[in-house]
Each structure stands twice: as C-alpha cells, then as structure tokens.
PDB file of C-alpha atoms and ligand atoms in Angstrom:
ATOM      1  CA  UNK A  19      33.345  44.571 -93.916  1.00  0.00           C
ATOM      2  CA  UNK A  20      33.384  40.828 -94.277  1.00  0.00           C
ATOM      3  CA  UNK A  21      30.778  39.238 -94.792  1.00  0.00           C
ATOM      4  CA  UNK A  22      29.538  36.017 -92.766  1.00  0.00           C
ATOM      5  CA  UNK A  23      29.464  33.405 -95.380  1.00  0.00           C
ATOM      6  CA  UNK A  24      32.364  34.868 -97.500  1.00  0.00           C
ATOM      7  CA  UNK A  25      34.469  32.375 -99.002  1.00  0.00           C
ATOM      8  CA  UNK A  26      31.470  29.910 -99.041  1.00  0.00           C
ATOM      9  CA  UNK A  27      30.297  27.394-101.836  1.00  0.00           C
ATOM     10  CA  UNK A  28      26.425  26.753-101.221  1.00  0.00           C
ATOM     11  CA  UNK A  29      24.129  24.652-103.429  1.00  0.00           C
ATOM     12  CA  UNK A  30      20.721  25.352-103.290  1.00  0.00           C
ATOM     13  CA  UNK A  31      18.005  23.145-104.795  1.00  0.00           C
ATOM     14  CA  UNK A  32      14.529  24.162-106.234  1.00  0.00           C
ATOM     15  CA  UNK A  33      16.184  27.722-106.455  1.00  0.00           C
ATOM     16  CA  UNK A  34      13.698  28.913-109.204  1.00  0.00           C
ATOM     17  CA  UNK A  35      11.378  29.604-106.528  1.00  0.00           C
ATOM     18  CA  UNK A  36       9.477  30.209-103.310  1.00  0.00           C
ATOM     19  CA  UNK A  37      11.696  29.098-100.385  1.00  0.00           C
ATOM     20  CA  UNK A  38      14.067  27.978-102.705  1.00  0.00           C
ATOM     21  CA  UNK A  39      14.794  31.200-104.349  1.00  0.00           C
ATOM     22  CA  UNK A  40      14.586  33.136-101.307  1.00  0.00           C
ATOM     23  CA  UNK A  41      17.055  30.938 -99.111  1.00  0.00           C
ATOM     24  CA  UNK A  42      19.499  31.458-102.335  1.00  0.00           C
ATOM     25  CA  UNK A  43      19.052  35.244-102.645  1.00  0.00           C
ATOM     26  CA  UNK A  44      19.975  35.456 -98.773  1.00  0.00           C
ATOM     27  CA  UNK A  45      22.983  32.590 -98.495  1.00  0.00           C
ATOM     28  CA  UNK A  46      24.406  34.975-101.653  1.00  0.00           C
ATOM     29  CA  UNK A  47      23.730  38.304 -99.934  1.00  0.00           C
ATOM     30  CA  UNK A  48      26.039  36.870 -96.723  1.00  0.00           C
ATOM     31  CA  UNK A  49      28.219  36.494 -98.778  1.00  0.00           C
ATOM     32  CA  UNK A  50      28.193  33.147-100.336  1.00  0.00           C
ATOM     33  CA  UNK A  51      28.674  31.931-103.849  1.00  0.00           C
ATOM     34  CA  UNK A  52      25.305  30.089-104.189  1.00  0.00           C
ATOM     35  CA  UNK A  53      24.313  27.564-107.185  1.00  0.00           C
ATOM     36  CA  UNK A  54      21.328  27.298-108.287  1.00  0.00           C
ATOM     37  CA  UNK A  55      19.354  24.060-108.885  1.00  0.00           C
ATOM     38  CA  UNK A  56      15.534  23.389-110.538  1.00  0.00           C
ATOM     39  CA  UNK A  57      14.194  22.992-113.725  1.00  0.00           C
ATOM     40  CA  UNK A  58      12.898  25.849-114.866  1.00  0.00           C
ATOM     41  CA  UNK A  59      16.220  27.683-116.548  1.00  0.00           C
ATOM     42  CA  UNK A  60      13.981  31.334-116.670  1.00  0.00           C
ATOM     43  CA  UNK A  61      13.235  31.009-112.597  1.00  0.00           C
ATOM     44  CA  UNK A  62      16.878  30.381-112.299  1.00  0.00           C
ATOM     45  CA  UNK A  63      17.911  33.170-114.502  1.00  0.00           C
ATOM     46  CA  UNK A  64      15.879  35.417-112.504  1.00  0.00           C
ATOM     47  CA  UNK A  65      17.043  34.572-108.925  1.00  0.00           C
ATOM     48  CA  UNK A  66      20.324  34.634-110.369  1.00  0.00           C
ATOM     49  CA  UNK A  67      20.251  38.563-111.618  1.00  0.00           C
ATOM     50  CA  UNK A  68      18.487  39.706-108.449  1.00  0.00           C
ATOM     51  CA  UNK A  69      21.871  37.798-106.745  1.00  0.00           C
ATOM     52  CA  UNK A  70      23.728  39.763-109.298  1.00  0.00           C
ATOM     53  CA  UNK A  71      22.074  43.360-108.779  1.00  0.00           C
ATOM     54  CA  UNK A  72      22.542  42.862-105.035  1.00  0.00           C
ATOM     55  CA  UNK A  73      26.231  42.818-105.856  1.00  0.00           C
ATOM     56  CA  UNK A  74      26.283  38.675-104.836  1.00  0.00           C
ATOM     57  CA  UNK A  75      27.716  35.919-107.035  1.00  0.00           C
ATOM     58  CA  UNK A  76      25.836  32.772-108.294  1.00  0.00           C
ATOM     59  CA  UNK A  77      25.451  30.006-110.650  1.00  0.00           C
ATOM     60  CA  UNK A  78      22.544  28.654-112.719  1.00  0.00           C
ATOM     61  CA  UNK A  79      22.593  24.826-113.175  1.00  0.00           C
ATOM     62  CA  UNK A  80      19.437  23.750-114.750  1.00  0.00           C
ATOM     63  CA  UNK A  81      18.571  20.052-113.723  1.00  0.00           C
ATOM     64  CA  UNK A  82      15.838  17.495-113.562  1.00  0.00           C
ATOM     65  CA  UNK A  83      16.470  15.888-109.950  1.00  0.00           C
ATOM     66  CA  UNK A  84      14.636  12.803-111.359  1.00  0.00           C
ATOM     67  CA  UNK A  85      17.838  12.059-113.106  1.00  0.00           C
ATOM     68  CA  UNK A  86      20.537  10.863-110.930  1.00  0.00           C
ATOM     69  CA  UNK A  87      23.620  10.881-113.521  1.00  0.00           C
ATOM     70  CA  UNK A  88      22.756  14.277-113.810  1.00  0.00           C
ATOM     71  CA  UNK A  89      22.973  15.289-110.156  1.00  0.00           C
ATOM     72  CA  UNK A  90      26.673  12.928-110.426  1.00  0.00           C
ATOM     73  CA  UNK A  91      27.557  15.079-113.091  1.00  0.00           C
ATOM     74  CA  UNK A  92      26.881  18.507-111.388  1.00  0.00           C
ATOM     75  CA  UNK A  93      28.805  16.615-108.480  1.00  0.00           C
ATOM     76  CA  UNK A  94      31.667  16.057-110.962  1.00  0.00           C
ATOM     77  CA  UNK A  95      31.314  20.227-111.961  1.00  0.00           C
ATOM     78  CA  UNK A  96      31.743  20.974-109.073  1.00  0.00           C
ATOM     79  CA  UNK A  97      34.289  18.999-107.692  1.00  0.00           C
ATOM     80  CA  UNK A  98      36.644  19.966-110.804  1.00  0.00           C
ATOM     81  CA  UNK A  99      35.512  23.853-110.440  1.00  0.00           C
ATOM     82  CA  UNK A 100      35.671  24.189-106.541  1.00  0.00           C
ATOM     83  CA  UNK A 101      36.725  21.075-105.232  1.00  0.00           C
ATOM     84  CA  UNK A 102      34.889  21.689-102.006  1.00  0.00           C
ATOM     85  CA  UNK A 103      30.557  22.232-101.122  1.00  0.00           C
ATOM     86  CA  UNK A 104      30.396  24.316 -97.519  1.00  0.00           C
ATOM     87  CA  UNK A 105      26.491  24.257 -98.085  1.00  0.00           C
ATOM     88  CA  UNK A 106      23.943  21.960 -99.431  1.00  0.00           C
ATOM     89  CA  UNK A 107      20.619  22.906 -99.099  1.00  0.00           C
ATOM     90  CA  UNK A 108      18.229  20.268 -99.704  1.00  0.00           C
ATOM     91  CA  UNK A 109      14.501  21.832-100.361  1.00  0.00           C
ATOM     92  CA  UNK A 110      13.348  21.032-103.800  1.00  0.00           C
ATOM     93  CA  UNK A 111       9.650  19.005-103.061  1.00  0.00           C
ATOM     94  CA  UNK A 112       7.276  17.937-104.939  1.00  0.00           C
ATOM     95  CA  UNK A 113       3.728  17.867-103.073  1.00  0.00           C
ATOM     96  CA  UNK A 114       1.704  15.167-105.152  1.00  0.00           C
ATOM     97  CA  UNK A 115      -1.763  14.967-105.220  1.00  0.00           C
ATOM     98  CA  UNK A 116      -4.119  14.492-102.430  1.00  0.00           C
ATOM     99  CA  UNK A 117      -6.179  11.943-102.460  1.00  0.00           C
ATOM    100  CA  UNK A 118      -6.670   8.524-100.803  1.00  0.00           C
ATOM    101  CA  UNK A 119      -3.726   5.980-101.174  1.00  0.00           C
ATOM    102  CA  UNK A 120      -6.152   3.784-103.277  1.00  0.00           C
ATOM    103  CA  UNK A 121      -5.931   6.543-105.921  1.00  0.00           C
ATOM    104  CA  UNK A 122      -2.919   7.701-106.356  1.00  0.00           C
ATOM    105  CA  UNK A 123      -1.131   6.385-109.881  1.00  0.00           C
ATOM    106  CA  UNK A 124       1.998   4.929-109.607  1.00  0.00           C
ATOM    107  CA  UNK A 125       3.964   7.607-111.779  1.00  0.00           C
ATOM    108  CA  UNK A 126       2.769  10.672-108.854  1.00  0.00           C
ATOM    109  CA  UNK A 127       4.085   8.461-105.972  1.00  0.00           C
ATOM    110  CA  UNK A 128       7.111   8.215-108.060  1.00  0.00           C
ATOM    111  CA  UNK A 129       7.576  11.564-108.367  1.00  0.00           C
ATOM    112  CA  UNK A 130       7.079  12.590-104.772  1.00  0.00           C
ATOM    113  CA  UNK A 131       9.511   9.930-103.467  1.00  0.00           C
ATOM    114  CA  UNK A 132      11.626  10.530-106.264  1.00  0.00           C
ATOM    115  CA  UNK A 133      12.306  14.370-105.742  1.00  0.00           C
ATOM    116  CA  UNK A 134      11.703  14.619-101.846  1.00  0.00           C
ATOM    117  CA  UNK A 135      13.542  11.411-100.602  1.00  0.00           C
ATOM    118  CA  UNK A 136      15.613   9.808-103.605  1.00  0.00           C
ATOM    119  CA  UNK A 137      16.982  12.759-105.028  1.00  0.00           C
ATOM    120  CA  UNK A 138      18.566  13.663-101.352  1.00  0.00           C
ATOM    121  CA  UNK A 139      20.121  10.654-101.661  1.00  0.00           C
ATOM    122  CA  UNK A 140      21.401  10.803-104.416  1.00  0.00           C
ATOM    123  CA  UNK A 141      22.873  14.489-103.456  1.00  0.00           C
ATOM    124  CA  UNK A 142      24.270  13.341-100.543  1.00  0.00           C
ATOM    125  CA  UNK A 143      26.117  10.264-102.432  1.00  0.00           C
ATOM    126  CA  UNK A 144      27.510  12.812-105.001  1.00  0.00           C
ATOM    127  CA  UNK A 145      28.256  15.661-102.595  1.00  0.00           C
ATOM    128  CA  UNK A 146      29.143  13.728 -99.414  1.00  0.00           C
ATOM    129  CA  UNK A 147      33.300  13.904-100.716  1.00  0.00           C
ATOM    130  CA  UNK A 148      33.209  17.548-101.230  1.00  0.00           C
ATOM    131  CA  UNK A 149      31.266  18.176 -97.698  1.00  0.00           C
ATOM    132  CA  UNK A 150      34.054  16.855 -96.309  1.00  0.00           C
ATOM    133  CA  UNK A 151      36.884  18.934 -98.144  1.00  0.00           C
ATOM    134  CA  UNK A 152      35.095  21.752 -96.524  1.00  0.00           C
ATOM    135  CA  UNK A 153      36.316  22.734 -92.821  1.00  0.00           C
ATOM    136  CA  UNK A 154      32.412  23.540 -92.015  1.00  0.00           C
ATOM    137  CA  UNK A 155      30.313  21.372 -94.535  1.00  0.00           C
ATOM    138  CA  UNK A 156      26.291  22.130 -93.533  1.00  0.00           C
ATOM    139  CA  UNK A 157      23.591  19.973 -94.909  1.00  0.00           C
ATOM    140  CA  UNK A 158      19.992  21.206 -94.424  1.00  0.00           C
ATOM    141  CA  UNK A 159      17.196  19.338 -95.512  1.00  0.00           C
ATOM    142  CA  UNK A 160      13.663  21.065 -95.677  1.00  0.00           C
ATOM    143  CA  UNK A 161      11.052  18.678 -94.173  1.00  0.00           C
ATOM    144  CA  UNK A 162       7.409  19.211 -93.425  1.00  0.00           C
ATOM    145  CA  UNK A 163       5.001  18.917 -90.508  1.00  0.00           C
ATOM    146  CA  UNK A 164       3.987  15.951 -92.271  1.00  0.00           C
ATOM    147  CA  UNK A 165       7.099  14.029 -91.378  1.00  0.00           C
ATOM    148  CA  UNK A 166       5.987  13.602 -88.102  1.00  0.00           C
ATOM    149  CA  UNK A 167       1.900  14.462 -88.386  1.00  0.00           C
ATOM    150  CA  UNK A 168       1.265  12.489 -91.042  1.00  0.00           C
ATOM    151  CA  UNK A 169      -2.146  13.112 -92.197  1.00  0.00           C
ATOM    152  CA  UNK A 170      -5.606  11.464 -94.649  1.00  0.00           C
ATOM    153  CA  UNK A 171      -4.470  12.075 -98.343  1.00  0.00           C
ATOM    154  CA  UNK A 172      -1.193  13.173 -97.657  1.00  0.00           C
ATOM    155  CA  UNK A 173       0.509   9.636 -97.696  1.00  0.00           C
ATOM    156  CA  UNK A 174       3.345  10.269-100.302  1.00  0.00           C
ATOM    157  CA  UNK A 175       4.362  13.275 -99.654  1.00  0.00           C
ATOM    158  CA  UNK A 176       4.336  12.799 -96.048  1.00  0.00           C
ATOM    159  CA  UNK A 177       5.824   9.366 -96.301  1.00  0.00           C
ATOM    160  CA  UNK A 178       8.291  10.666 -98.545  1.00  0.00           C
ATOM    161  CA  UNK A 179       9.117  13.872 -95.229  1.00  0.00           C
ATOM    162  CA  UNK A 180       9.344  11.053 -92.893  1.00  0.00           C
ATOM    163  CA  UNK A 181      11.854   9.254 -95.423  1.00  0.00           C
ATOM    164  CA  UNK A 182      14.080  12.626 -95.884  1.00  0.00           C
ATOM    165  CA  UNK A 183      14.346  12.987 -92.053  1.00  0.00           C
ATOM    166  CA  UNK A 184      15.280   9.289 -91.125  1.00  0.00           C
ATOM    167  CA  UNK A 185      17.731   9.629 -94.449  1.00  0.00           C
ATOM    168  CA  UNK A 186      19.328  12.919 -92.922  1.00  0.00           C
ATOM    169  CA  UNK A 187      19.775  11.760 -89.344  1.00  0.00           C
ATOM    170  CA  UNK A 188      21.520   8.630 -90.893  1.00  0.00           C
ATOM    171  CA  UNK A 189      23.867  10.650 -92.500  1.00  0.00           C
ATOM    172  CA  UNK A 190      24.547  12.935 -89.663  1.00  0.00           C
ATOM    173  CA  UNK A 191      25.324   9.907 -87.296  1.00  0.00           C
ATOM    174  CA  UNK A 192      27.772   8.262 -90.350  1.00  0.00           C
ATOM    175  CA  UNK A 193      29.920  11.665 -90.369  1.00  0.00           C
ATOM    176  CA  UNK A 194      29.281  12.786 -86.878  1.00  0.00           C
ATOM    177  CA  UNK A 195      32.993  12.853 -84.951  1.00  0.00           C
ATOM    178  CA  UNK A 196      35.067  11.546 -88.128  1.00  0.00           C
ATOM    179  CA  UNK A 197      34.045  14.756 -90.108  1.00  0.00           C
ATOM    180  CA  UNK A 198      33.641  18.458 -89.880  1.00  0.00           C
ATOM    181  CA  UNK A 199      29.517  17.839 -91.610  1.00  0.00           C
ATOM    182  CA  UNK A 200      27.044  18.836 -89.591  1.00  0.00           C
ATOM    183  CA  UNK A 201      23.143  18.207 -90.671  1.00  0.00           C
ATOM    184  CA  UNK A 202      19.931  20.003 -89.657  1.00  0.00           C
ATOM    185  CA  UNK A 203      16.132  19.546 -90.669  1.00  0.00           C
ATOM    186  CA  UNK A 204      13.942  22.260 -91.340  1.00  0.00           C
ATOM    187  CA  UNK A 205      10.583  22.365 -90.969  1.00  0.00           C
ATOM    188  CA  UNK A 206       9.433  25.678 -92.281  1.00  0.00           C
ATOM    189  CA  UNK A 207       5.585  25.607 -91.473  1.00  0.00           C
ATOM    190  CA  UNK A 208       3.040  27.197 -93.997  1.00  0.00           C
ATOM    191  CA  UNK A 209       4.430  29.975 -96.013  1.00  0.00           C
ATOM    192  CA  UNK A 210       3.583  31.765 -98.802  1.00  0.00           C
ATOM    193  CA  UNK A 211       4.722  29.717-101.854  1.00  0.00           C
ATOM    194  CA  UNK A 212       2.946  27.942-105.140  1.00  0.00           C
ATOM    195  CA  UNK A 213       3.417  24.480-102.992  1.00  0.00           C
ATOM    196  CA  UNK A 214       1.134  25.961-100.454  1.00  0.00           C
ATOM    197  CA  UNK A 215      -1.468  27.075-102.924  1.00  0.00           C
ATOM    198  CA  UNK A 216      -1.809  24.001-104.569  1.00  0.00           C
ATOM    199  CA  UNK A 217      -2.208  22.329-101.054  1.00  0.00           C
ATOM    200  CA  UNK A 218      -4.651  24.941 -99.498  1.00  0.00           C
ATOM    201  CA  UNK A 219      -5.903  26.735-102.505  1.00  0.00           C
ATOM    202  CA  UNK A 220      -9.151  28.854-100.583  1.00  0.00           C
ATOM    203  CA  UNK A 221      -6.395  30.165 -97.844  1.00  0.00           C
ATOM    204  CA  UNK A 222      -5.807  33.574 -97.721  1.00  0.00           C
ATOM    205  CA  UNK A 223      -2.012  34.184 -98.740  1.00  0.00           C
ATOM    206  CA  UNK A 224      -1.459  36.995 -96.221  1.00  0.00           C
ATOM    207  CA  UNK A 225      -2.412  34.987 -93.236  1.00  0.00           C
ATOM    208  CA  UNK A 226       1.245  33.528 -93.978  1.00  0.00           C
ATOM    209  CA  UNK A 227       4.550  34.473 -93.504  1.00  0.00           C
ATOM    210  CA  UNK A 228       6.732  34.803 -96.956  1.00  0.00           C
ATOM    211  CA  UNK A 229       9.447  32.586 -98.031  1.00  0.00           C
ATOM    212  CA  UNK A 230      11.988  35.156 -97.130  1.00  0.00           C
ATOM    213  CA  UNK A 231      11.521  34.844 -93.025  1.00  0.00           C
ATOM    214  CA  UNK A 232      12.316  30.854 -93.813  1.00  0.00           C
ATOM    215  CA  UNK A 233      14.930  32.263 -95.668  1.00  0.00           C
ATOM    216  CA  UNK A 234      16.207  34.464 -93.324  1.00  0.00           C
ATOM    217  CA  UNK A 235      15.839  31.439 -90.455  1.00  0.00           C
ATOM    218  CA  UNK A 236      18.017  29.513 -92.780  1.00  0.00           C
ATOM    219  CA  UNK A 237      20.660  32.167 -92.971  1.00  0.00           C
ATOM    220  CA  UNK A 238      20.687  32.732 -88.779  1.00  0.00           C
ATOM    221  CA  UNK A 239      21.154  28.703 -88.897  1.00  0.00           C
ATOM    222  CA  UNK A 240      24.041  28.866 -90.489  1.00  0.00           C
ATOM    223  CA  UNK A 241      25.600  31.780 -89.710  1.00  0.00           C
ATOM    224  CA  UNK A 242      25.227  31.285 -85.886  1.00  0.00           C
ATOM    225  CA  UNK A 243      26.036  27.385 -86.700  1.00  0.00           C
ATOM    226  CA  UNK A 244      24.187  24.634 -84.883  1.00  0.00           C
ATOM    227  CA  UNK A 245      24.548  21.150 -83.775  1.00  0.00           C
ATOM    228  CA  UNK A 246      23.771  18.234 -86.345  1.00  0.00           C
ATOM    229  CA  UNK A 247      20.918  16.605 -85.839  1.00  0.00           C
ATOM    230  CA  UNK A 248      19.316  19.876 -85.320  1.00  0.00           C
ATOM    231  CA  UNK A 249      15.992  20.022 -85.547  1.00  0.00           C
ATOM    232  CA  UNK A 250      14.060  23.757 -85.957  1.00  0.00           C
ATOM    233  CA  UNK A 251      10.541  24.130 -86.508  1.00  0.00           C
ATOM    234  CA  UNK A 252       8.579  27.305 -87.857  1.00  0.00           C
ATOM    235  CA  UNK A 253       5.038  28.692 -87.244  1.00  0.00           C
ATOM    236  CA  UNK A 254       2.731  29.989 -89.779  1.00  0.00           C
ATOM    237  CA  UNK A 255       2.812  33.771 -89.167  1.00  0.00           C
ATOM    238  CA  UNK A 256       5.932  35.244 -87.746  1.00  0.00           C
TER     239      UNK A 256
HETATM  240  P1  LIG B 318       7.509  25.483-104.558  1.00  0.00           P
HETATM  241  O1  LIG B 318       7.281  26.957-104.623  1.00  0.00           O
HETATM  242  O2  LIG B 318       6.576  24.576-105.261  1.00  0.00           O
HETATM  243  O3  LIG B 318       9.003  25.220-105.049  1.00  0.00           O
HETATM  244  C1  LIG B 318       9.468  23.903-105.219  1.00  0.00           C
HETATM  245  C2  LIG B 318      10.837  23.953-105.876  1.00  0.00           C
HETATM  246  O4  LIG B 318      11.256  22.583-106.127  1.00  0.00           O
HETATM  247  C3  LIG B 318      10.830  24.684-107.207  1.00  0.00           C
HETATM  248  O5  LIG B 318      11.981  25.490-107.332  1.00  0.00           O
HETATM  249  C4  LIG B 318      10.864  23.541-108.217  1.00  0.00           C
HETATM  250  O6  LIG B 318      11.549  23.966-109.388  1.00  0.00           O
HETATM  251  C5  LIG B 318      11.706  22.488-107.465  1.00  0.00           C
HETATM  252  N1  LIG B 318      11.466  21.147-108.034  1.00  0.00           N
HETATM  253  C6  LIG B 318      10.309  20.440-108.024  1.00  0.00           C
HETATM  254  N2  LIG B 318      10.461  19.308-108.742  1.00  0.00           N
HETATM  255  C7  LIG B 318      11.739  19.294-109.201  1.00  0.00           C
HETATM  256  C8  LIG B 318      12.489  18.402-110.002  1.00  0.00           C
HETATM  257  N3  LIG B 318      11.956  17.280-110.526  1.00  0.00           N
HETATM  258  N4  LIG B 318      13.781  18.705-110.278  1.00  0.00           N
HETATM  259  C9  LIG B 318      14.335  19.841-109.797  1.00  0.00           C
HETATM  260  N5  LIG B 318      13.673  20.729-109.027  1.00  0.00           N
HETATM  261  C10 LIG B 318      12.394  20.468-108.745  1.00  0.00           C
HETATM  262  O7  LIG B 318       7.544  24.992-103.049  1.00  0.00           O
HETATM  263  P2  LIG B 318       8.027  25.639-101.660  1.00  0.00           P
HETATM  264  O8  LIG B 318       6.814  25.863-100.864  1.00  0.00           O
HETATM  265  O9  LIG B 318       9.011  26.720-101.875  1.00  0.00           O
HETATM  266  O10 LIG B 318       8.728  24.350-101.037  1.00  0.00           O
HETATM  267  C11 LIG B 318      10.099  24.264-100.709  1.00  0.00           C
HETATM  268  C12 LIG B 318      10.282  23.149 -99.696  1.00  0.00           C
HETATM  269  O11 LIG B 318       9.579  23.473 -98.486  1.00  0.00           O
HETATM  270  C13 LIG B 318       9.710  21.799-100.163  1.00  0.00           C
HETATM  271  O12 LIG B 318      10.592  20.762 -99.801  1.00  0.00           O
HETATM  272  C14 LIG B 318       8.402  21.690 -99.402  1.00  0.00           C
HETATM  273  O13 LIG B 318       8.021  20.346 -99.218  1.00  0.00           O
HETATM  274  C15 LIG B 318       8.758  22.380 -98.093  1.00  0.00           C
HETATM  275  N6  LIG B 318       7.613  22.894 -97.328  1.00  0.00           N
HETATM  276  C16 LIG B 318       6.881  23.939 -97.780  1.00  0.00           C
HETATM  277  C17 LIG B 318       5.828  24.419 -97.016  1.00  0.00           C
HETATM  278  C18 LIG B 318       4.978  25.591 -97.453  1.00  0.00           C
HETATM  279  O14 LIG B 318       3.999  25.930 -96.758  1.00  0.00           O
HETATM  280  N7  LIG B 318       5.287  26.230 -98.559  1.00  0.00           N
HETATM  281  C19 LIG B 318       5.513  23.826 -95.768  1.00  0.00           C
HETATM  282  C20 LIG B 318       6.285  22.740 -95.329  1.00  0.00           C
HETATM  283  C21 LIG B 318       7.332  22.305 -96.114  1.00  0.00           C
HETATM  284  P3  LIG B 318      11.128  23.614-110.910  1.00  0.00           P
HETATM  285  O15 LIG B 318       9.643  23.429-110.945  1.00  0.00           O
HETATM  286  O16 LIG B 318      11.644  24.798-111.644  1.00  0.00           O
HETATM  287  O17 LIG B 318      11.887  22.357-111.206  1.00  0.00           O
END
C-alpha cells in the first residue's frame, strides 16, 4: 500500500529530540525520507535507527544552526543529492533563561534569536530554491503561545516566537500564487519535552501530552494539506 508521504524529501530540525524527534520518526513512518538536523550526533543516531527499525529511511546531518554557512552548505547537499525539499520543518528552539530583560547577558539573547528567528531565516534563504522544485513544498514553523501572549521574563524567547511568525507569514505572502509553497505555524502548547522542564521544572510531566500527539498533528497537517498561512494551535492534554 502506498504510503502518504512516499516519494517525499522532509528536513526536520532539532531532530535529536522531543518534538523534534518525534515529528521525524512519524514524517518517516508515512513514508517520507526525513533528514535529520541538531547538534547532538548520538540523539540523531538514535532517531535515525528507530526510523530504520520501523522499516523508514533517514539521514543524520549534524549541525550547529548558529552557523549559517553551514546550514548553506547542507542547502548545497541537498540540492546536489535531491535537487528538491517537499518538507521543511522548522522547530529547533532554544528557550533562554528567564529572568527580567535587565538581566539577561547579551550572548543568551543571542542565542535565542539566533536559533528561533535567525536560523529560520537563514533556512528559508538556503532552502527557498528547492521548495520550489517541489510540486507541494510545506514549510512549518513551530511557534509558541508566547508569540502572541508574551509574558514577565520571557522577553527573548517570546520576542524571538513573535519574530518566527511575522518571518513565516512574510514568506508565505512572497511565494503565495507564483509558487506551489505553502507555510503553516504551529503552536504545539505544553508537552512533554526537556524545553518544558527547564521552563516549568515542579510540573508534573504526566499532566502533559507527549511529543508524539504534536507529532502526529504535524503528520495530519500535512498529509490532509492545508492553506498557507495556516495557523493551528494545541492544548496541553489531548
Ligand atoms: P527540546 O526538547 O529542548 O528540543 C529542542 C531541539 O532543538 C533539540 O533537538 C536541540 O538539539 C535543537 N537545538 C537547540 N539549539 C540548537 C542549535 N544551536 N543548533 C541545532 N539544533 C539546536 O524542545 P522541544 O520542547 O521539543 O521544542 C521544540 C519546539 O517546540 C521549539 O521550537 C519550542 O520553542 C517549541 N515549543 C515547545 C513547547 C513545549 O511545551 N515543549 C511549547 C511551545 C513551543 P541539540 O541540543 O542536539 O542541538
């Protein structure tokens, strides 16, 4: 039986875990040849033999989205491998500390702007040529309540949210009619990942839904396709 996203070239980013890994394990088990995108080369490894013992195909690419010739040269990769992206995920974040604006070192804001809001960017500059060889390119770009709730000690992070969604809607109004790229923004609510630890460390983890029902929202997204501009929100528990 064929498989929804057969035939399809996704790139995932912050694959080496949480919603990340999940979305990756799903877009490959419908089908899709997924790459995989973080840091941490053992995380990827790992997603990337579940993928494998699932019968699914993937690709590790180890990468520090800090460094923008090195998101060009995966670009390059995989324009000479493929020639084509159907998929781009956009959901590697960094969460920053929270604390009052007053006290947050340059090098953290950096960082949070840098890998939630720059880094798309700078995806979206290397990738936008190969969305557009596919017949279906789909961006997604994981936001955050904070985008639009913005909230005391949050400032980069949800400054950065806010950035990533006015960045996205840009791009889906440049390629809207002229291409086949359609772009949506997902907010996936609280779920069970390290992010959400770090942020609400005396929560109880099983009050929260797991990474793999935003993965699984991901996967209906795409497979049941959507308009761009799309907006879909997710609740805590599910
Ligand atoms: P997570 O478990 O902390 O995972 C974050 C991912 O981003 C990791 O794979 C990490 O990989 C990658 N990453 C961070 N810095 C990177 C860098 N410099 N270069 C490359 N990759 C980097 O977080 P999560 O909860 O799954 O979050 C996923 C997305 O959902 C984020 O955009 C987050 O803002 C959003 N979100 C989460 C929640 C929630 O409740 N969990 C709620 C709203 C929004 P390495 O460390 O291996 O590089």
């Amino acid at each position: 039986m064929t498989k929804p996203l057969e035939n399809r070239l996704a790139l995932v980013t912050g694959a080496s875990r949480g919603i990340g890994a999940h979305t990756a394990l799903a877009l490959a088990g419908a089908g899709a040849h997924v790459i995989l995108t973080a840091r941490t080369e053992g995380g990827l490894s790992e997603v990337e033999e579940k993928i494998h013992q699932a019968g699914g195909t993937a690709t590790i690419a180890p990468l520090d989205l800090m460094n923008g010739e090195h998101i060009d040269q995966l670009a390059q990769h995989i324009a000479n491998r493929w020639g084509k992206l159907d998929i781009l995920v956009l959901n590697a974040g960094q969460l920053g500390p929270l604390s009052p604006l007053s006290h947050i070192p340059p090098k953290d804001w950096e960082k949070v702007i840098g890998v939630n809001l720059t880094a798309p960017y700078r995806l979206i500059r290397g990738f936008d040529a190969l969305l557009r060889q596919s017949d279906k390119g789909r961006v997604i770009g994981i936001s955050s309540g904070a985008a639009t709730d913005p909230r005391a000690y949050w400032g980069p992070y949800a400054a950065s949210k806010a950035g990533l969604e006015a960045l996205l809607d840009s791009y889906a109004e440049e390629v809207a009619n002229i291409t086949n790229v359609r772009v949506a923004v997902v907010n996936p609510g609280g779920t069970r990942t390290a992010m959400r630890k770090s942020a609400f460390p005396s929560e109880d983890p099983e009050s929260l839904k797991g990474p793999d029902v935003v993965a699984q929202a991901l996967l209906n997204l795409l497979v049941e396709d959507f308009e761009t501009k799309r907006r879909l929100s997710l609740p805590k528990k599910v």
